[in-house]
PDB file of C-alpha atoms in Angstrom:
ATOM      1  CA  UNK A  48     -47.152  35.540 108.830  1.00 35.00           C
ATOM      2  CA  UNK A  49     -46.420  34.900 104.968  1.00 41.00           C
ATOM      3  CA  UNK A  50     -49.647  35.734 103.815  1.00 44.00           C
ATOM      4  CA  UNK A  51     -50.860  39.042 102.631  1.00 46.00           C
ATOM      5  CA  UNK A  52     -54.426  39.037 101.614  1.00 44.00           C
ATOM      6  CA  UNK A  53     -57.486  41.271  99.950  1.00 39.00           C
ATOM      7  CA  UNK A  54     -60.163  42.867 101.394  1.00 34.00           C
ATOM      8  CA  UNK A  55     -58.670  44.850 103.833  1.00 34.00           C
ATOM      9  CA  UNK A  56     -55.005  45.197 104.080  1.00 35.00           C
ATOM     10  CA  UNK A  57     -53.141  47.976 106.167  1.00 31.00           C
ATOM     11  CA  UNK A  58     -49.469  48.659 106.393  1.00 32.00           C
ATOM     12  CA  UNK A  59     -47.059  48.526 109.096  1.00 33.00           C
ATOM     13  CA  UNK A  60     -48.641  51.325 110.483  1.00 33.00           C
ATOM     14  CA  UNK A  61     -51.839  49.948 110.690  1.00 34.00           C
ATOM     15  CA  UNK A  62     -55.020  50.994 108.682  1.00 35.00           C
ATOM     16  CA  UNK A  63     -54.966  54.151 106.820  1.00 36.00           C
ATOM     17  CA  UNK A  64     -57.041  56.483 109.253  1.00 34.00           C
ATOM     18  CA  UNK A  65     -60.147  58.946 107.817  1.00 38.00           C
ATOM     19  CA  UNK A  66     -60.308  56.490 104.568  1.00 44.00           C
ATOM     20  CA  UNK A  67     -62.569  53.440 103.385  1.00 58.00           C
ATOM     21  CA  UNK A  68     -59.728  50.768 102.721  1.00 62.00           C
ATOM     22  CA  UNK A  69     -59.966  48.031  99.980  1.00 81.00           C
ATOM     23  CA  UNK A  70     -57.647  45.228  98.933  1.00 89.00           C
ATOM     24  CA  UNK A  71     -57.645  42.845  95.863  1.00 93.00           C
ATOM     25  CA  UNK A  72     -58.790  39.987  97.047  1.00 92.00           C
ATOM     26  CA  UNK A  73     -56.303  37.843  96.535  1.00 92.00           C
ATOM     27  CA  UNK A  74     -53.942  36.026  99.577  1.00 91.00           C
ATOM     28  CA  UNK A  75     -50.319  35.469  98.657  1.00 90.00           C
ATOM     29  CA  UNK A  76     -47.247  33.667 100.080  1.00 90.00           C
ATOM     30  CA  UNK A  77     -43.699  35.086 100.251  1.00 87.00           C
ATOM     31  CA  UNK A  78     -40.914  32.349  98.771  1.00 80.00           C
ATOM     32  CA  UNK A  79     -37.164  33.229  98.787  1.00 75.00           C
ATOM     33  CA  UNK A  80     -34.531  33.287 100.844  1.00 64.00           C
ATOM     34  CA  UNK A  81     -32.944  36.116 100.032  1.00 61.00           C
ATOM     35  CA  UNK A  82     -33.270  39.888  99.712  1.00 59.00           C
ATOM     36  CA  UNK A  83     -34.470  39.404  96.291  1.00 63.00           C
ATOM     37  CA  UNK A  84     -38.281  37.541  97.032  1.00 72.00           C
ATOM     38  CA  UNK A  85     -41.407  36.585  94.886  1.00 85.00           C
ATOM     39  CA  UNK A  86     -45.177  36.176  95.785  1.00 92.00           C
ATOM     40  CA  UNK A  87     -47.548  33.628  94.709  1.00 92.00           C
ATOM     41  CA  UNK A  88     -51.117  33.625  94.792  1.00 93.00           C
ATOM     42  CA  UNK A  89     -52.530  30.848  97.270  1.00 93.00           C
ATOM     43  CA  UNK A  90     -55.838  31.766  96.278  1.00 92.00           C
ATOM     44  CA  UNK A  91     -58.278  34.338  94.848  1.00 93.00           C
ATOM     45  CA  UNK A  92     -61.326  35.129  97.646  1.00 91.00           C
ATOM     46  CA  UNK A  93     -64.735  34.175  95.637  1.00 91.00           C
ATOM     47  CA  UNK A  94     -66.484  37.073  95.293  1.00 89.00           C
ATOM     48  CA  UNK A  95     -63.779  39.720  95.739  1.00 91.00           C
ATOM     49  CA  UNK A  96     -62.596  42.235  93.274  1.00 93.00           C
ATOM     50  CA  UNK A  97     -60.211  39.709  91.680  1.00 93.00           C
ATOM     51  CA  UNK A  98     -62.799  36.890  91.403  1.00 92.00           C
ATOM     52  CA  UNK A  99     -63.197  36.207  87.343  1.00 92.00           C
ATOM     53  CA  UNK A 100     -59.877  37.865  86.648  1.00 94.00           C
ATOM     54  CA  UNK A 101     -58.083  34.704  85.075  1.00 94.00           C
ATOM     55  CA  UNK A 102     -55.896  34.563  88.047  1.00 95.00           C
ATOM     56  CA  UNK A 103     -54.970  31.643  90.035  1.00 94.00           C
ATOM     57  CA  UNK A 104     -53.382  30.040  92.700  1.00 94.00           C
ATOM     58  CA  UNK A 105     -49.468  28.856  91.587  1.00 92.00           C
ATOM     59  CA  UNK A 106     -49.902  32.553  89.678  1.00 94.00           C
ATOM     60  CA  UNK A 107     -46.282  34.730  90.538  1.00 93.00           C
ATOM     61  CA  UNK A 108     -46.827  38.562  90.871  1.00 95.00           C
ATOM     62  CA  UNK A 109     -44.322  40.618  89.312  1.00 94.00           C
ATOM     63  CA  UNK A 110     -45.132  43.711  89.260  1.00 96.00           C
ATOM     64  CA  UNK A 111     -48.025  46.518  90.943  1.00 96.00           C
ATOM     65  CA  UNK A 112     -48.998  49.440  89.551  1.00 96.00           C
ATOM     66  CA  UNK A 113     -45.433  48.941  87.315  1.00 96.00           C
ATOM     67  CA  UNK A 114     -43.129  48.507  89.814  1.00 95.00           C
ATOM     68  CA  UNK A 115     -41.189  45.347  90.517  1.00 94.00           C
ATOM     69  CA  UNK A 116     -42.068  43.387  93.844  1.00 92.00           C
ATOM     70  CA  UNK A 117     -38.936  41.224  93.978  1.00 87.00           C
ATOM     71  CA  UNK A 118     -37.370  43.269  96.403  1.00 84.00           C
ATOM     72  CA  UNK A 119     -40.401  44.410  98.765  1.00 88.00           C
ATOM     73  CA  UNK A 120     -41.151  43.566 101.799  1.00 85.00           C
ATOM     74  CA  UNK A 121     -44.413  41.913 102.897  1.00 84.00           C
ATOM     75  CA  UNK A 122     -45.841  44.795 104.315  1.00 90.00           C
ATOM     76  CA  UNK A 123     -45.329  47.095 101.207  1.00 92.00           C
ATOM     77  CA  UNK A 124     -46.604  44.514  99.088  1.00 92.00           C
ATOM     78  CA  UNK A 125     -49.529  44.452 100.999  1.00 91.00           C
ATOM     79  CA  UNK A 126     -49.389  48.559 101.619  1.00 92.00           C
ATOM     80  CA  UNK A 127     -49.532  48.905  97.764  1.00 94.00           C
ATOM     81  CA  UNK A 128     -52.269  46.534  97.175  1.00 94.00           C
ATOM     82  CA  UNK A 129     -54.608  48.221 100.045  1.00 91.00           C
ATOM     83  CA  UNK A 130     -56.077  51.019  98.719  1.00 91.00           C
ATOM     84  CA  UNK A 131     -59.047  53.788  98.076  1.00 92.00           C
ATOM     85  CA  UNK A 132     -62.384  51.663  97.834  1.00 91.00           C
ATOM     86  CA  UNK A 133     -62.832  51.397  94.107  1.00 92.00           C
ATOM     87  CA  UNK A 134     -59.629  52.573  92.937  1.00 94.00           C
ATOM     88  CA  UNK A 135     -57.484  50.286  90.453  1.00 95.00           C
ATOM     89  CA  UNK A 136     -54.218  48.683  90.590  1.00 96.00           C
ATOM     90  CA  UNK A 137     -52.510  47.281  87.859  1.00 96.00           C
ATOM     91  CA  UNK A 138     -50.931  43.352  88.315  1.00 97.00           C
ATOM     92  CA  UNK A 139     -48.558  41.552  86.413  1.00 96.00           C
ATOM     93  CA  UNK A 140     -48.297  38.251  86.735  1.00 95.00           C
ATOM     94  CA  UNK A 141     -46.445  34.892  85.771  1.00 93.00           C
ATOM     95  CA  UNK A 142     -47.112  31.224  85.272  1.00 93.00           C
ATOM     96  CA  UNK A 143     -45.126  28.175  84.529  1.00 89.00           C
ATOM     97  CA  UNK A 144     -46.441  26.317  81.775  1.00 87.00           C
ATOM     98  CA  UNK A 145     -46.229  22.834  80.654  1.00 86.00           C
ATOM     99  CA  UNK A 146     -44.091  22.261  78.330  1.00 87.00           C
ATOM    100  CA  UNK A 147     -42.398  25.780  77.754  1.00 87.00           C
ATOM    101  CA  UNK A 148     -39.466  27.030  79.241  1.00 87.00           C
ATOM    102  CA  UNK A 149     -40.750  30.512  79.317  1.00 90.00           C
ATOM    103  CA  UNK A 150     -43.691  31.370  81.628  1.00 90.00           C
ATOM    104  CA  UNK A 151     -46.937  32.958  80.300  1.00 92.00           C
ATOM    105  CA  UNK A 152     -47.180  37.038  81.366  1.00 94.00           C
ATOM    106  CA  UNK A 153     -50.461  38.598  81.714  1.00 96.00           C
ATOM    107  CA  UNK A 154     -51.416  41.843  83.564  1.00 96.00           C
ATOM    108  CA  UNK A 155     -55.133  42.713  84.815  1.00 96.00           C
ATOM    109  CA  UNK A 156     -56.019  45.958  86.327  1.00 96.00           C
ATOM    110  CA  UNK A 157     -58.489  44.893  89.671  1.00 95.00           C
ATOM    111  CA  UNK A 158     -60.543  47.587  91.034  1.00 94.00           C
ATOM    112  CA  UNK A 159     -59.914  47.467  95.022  1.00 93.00           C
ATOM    113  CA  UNK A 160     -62.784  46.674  96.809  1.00 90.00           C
ATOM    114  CA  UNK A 161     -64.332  44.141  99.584  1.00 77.00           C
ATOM    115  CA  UNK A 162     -65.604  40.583  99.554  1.00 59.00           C
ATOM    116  CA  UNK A 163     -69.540  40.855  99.080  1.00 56.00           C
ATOM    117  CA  UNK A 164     -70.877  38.976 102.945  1.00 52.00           C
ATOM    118  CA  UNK A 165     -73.693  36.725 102.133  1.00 52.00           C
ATOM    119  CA  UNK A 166     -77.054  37.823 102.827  1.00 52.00           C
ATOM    120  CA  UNK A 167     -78.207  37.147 105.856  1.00 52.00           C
ATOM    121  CA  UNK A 168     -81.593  35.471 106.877  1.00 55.00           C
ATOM    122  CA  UNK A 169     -84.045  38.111 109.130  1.00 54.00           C
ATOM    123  CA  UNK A 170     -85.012  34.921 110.747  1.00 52.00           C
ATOM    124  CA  UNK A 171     -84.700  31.658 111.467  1.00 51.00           C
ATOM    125  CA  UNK A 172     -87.866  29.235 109.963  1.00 52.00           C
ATOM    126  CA  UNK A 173     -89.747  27.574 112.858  1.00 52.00           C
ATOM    127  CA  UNK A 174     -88.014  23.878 113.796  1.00 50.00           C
ATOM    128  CA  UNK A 175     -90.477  21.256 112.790  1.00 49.00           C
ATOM    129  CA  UNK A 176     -90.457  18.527 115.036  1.00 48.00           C
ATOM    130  CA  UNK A 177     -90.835  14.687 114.123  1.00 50.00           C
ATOM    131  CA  UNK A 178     -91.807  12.997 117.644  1.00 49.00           C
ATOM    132  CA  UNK A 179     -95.219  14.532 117.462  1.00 47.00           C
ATOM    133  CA  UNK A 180     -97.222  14.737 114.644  1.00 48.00           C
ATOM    134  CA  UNK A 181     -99.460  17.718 114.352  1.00 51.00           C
ATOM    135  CA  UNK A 182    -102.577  15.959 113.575  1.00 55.00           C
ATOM    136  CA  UNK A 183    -102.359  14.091 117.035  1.00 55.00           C
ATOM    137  CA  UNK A 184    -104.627  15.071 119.916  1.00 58.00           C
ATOM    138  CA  UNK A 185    -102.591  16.143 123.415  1.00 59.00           C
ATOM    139  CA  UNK A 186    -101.841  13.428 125.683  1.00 59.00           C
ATOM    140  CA  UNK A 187    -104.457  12.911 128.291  1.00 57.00           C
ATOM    141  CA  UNK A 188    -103.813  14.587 131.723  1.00 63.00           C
ATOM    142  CA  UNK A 189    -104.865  12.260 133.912  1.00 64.00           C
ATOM    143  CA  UNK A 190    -106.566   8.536 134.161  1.00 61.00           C
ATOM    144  CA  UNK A 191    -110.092   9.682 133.753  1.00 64.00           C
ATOM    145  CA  UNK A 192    -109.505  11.386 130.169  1.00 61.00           C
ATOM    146  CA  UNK A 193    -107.801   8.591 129.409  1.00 60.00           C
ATOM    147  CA  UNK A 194    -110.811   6.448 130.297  1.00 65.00           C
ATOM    148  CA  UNK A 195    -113.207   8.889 128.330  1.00 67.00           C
ATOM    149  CA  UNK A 196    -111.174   8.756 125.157  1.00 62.00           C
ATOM    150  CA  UNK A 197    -111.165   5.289 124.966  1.00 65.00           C
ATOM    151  CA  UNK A 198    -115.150   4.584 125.713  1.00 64.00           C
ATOM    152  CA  UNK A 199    -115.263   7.468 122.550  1.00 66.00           C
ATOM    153  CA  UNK A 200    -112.601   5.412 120.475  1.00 61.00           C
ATOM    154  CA  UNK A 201    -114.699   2.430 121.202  1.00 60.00           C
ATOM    155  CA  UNK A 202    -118.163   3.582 120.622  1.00 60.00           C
ATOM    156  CA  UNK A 203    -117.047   5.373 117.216  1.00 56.00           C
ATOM    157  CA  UNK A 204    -115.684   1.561 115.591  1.00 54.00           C
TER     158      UNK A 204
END
C-alpha cells in the first residue's frame, strides 16, 4: 500500500505492545522513484489531531520531529508518526504556490491522538408507518362486524 495514515499506525513490527498508540491523522502517499522519496498529504481525517492545523491535501512533508523524510521508508514514516497518546510531533511541510517558484514552508507541532467516533444513538426511534393511520379503527374480523359497523355508520349520519 502507499498510504500511511493517522489514528493508529504501527511499524513493521506491528503495534507497539503494553502502550496506547496514536497517529496524526493525516493519510499520505509515497511519490518517487528512487531511493530519495517524498510524501504528500491525500487528506487530513476530520476530527483527528491534525484537523484545523492549516494542512492540506497536495501539502509535501519534509521533515518529523527535525529529521528529513526523503529517504525513509513507508513504514518509518509511519513508525515515527505513531506514537504515545497525546504526545507531539513536530511537521514540516511544503506547498507549491501559484505564481512563485519557491514553495511556501510551514511547520505545526500535532499532538498524536485518535479520530473522535460519533456518538452513537442508545436506540433506534420507533418506525412510523404511513399505510395505517393511527386514528383508524382495526379492520373488522369477520362479516358480522362488518355488518354492525355499518348499521352504526348509518344510523350516526
Amino acid at each position: 500500500s502507499d498510504l500511511a495514515s493517522g489514528p493508529c499506525m504501527s511499524g513493521p513490527g506491528g503495534a507497539m505492545s503494553g502502550q496506547d498508540v496514536s497517529g496524526v491523522g493525516i493519510s499520505f502517499r509515497m511519490h518517487g522513484l528512487s531511493a530519495k522519496k517524498g510524501f504528500s498529504v491525500v487528506r487530513v481525517s476530520p476530527g483527528g489531531p491534525s484537523d484545523g492545523s492549516g494542512i492540506e491535501a497536495g501539502d509535501t512533508l519534509e521533515s518529523v520531529d527535525g529529521e528529513q523524510v526523503e529517504w525513509m521508508s513507508f513504514e518509518e514514516l509511519a513508525s515515527r508518526l505513531s506514537g504515545p497518546h497525546s504526545s507531539q510531533v513536530a511537521l514540516a511541510f511544503s506547498r507549491a504556490r501559484a505564481n512563485s517558484a519557491s514553495p511556501y514552508e510551514f511547520e505545526v507541532a500535532i499532538t498524536r491522538g485518535s479520530k473522535p467516533r460519533p456518538p452513537q444513538p442508545n436506540h433506534y426511534p420507533q418506525p412510523i408507518y404511513l399505510s395505517q393511520p393511527h386514528s383508524a379503527p382495526p379492520p373488522p374480523q369477520n362479516q358480522q362486524q362488518q355488518q354492525q359497523r355499518m348499521t352504526e355508520g348509518a344510523a350516526g349520519a
